PDB file of C-alpha atoms in Angstrom:
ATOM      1  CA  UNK A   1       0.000   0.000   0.000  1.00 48.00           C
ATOM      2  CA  UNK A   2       1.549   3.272  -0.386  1.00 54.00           C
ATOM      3  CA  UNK A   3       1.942   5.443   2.127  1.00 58.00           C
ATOM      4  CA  UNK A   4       2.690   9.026   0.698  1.00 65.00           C
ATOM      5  CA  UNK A   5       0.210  10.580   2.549  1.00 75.00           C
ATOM      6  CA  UNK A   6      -1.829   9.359   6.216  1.00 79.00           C
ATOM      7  CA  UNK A   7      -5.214  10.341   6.615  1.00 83.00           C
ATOM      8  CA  UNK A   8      -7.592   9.853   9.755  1.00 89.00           C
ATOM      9  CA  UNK A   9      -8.031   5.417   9.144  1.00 91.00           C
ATOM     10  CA  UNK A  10      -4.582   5.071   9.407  1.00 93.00           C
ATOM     11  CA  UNK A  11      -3.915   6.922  12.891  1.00 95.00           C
ATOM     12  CA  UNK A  12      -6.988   4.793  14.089  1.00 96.00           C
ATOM     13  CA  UNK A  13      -5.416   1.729  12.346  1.00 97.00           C
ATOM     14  CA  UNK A  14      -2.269   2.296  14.120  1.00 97.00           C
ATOM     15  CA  UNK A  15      -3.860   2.839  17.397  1.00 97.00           C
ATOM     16  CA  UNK A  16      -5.837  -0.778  16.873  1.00 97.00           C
ATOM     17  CA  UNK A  17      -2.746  -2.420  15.888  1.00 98.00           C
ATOM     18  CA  UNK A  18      -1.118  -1.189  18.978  1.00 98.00           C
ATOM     19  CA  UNK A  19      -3.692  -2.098  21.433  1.00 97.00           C
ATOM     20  CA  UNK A  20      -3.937  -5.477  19.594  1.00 97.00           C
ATOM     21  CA  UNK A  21       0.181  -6.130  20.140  1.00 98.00           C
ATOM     22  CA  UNK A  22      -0.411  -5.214  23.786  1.00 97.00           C
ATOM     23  CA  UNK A  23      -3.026  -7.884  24.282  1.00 96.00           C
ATOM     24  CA  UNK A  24      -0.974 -10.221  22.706  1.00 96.00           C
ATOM     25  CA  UNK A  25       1.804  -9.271  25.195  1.00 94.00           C
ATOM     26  CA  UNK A  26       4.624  -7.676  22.715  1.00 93.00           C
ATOM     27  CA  UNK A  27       5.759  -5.171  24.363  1.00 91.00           C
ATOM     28  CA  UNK A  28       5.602  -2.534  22.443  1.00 97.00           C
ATOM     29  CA  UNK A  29       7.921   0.296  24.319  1.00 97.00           C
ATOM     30  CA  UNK A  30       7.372   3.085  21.622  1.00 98.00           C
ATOM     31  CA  UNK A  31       4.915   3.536  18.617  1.00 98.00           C
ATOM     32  CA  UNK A  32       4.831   6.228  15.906  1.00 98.00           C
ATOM     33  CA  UNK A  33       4.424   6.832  11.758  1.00 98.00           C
ATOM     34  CA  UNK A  34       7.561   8.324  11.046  1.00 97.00           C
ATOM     35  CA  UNK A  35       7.791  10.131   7.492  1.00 96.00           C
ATOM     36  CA  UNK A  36      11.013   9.758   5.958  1.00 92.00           C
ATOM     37  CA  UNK A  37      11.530  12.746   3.106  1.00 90.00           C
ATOM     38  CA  UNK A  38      13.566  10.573   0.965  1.00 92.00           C
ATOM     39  CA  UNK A  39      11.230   7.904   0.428  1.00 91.00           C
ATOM     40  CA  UNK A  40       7.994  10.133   0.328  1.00 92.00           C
ATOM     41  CA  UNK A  41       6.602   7.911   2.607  1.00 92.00           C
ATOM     42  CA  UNK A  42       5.544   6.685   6.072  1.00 95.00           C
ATOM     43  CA  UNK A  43       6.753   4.195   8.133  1.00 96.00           C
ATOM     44  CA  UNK A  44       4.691   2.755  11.261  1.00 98.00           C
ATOM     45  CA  UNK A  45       7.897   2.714  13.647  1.00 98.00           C
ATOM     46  CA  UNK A  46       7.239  -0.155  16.790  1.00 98.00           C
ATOM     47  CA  UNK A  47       9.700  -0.557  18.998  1.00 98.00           C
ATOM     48  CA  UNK A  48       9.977  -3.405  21.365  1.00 96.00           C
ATOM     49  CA  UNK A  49      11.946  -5.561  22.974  1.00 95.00           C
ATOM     50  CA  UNK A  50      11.294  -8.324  20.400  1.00 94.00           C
ATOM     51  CA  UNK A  51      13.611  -6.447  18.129  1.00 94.00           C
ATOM     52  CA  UNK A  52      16.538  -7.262  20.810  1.00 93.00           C
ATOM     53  CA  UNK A  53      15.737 -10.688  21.577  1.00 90.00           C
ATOM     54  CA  UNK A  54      14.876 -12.363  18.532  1.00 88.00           C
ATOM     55  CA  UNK A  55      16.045 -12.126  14.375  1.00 89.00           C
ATOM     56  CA  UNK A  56      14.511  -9.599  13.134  1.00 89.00           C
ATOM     57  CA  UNK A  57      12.472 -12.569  11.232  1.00 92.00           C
ATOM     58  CA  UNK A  58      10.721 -13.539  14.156  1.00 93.00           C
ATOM     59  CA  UNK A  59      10.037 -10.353  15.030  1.00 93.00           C
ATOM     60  CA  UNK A  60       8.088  -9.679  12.199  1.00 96.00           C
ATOM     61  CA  UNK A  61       6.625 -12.945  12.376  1.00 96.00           C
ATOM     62  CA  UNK A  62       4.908 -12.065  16.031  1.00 96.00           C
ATOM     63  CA  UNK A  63       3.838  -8.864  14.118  1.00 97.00           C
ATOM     64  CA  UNK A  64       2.338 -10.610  11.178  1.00 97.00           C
ATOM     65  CA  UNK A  65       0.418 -13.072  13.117  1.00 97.00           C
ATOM     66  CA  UNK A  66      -1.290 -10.255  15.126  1.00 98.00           C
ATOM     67  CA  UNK A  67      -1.948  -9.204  11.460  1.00 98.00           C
ATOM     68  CA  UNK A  68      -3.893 -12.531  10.872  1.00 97.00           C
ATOM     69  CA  UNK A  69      -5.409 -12.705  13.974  1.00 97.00           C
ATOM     70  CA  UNK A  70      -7.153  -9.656  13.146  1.00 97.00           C
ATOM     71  CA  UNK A  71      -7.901 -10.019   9.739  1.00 96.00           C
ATOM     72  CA  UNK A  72      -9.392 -13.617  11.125  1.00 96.00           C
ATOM     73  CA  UNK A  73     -11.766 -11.775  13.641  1.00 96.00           C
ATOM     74  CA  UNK A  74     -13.204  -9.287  11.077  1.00 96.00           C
ATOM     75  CA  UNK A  75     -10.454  -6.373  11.680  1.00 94.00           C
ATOM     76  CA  UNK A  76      -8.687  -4.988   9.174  1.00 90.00           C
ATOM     77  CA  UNK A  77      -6.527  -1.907   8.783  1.00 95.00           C
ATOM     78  CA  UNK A  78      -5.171   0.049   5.983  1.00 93.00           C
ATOM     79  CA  UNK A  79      -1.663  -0.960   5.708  1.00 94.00           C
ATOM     80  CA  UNK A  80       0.210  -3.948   6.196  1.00 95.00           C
ATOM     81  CA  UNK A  81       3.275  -5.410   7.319  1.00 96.00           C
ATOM     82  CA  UNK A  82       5.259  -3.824   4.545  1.00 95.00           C
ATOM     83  CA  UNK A  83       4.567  -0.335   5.876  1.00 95.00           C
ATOM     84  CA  UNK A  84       5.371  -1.689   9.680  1.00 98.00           C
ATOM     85  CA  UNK A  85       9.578  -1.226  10.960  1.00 97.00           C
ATOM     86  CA  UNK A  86      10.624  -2.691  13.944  1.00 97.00           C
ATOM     87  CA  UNK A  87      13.210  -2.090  15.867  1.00 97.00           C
ATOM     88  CA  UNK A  88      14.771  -1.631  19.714  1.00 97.00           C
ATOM     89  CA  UNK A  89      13.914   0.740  22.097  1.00 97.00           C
ATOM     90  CA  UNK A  90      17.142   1.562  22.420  1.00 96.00           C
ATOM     91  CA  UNK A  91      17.568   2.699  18.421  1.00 96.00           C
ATOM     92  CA  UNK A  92      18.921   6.240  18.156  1.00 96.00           C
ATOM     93  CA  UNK A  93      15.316   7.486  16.855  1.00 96.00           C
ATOM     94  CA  UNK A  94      13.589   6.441  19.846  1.00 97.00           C
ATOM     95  CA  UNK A  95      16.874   7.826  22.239  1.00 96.00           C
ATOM     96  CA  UNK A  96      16.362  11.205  20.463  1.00 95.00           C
ATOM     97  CA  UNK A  97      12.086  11.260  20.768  1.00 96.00           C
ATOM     98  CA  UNK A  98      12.370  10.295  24.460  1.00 95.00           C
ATOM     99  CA  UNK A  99      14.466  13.550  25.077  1.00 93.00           C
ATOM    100  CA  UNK A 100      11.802  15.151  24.396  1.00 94.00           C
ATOM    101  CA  UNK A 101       8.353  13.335  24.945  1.00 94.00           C
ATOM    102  CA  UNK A 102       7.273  10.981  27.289  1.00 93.00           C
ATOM    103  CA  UNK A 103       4.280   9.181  27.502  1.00 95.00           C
ATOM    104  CA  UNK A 104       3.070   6.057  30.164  1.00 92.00           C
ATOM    105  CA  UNK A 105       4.483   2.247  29.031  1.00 92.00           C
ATOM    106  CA  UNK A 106       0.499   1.838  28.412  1.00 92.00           C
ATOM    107  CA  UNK A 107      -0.898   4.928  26.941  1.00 94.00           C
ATOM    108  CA  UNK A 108      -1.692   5.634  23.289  1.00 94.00           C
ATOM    109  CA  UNK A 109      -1.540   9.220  22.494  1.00 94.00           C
ATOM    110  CA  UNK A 110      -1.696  11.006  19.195  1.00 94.00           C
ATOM    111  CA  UNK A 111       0.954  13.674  19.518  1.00 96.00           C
ATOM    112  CA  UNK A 112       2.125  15.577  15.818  1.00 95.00           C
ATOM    113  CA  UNK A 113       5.796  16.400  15.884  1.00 96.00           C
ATOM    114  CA  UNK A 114       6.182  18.299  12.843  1.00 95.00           C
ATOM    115  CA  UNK A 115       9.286  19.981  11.880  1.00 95.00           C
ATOM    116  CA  UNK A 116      11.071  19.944  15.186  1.00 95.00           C
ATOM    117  CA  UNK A 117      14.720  19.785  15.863  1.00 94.00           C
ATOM    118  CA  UNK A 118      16.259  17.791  19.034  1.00 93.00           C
ATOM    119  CA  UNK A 119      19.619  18.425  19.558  1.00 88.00           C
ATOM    120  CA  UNK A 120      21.509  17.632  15.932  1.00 91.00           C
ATOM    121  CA  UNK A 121      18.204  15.845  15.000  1.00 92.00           C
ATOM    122  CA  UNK A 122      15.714  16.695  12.357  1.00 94.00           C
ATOM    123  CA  UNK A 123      12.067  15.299  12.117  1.00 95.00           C
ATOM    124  CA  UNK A 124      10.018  16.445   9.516  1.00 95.00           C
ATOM    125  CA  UNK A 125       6.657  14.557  10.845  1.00 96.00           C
ATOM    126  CA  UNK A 126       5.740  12.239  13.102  1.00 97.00           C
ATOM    127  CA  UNK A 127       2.628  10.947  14.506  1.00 97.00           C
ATOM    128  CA  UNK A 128       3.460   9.512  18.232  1.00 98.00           C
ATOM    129  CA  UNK A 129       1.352   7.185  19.798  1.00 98.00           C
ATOM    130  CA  UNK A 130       3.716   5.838  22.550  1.00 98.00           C
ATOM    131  CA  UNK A 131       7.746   7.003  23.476  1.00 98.00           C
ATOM    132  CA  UNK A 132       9.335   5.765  26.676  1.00 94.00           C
ATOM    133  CA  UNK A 133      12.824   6.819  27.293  1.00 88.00           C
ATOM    134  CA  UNK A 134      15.444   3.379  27.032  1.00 76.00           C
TER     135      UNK A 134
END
């Protein structure tokens, strides 16, 4: 699906997804669409644990299965895996957001951070559901 541009569905879709990972206990430490300028796109960014404990294979395999399990109960959302990154919470993306937003291990926000710099950082967009620090 391409992603060039997020409407309303996919900040809902992203919140479902999230609360659908926490009931399936993957921790999911930070959440966000990220928009990277180079690509034209967005990325739904989770970071968890997973991502330091496991290939990055099975991580995406927990992920996908959630996927299913959705799709299987009558929920669907407007992207897929292929628009989903994973990675730790202790990336440098997630080091840099935590500087400057915090949010409870539990809560789903829906914070814009548009065109902000932290400290030698640019981020042209986000959409921030969930950022813990490390």
């Amino acid at each position: 699906m391409d992603k060039t541009t997020l409407v309303e569905r996919d900040f809902k879709d992203g919140e479902i997804l999230i609360k659908e990972l926490d009931k399936a206990h993957i921790n999911v430490h930070s959440a966000l669409w990220l928009y990277n300028s180079e690509s034209d796109s967005w990325r739904l960014i989770i970071a968890s644990k997973i991502a330091d404990f496991s290939s990055p294979k099975k991580a995406y395999s927990h992920i996908s299965k959630v996927l299913k399990d959705m799709k299987n109960s009558g929920v669907s959302v407007g992207f897929s895996l292929e628009n989903i990154t994973v990675i730790s919470p202790n990336h440098p993306l997630i080091m840099i957001l935590s500087q400057a937003i915090h949010t409870g291990p539990n809560d789903i926000n829906g914070i814009r951070f548009s065109r902000n710099r932290i400290g030698n950082s640019y981020i042209e967009d986000a959409f921030i559901y969930r950022v813990q620090p490390a």
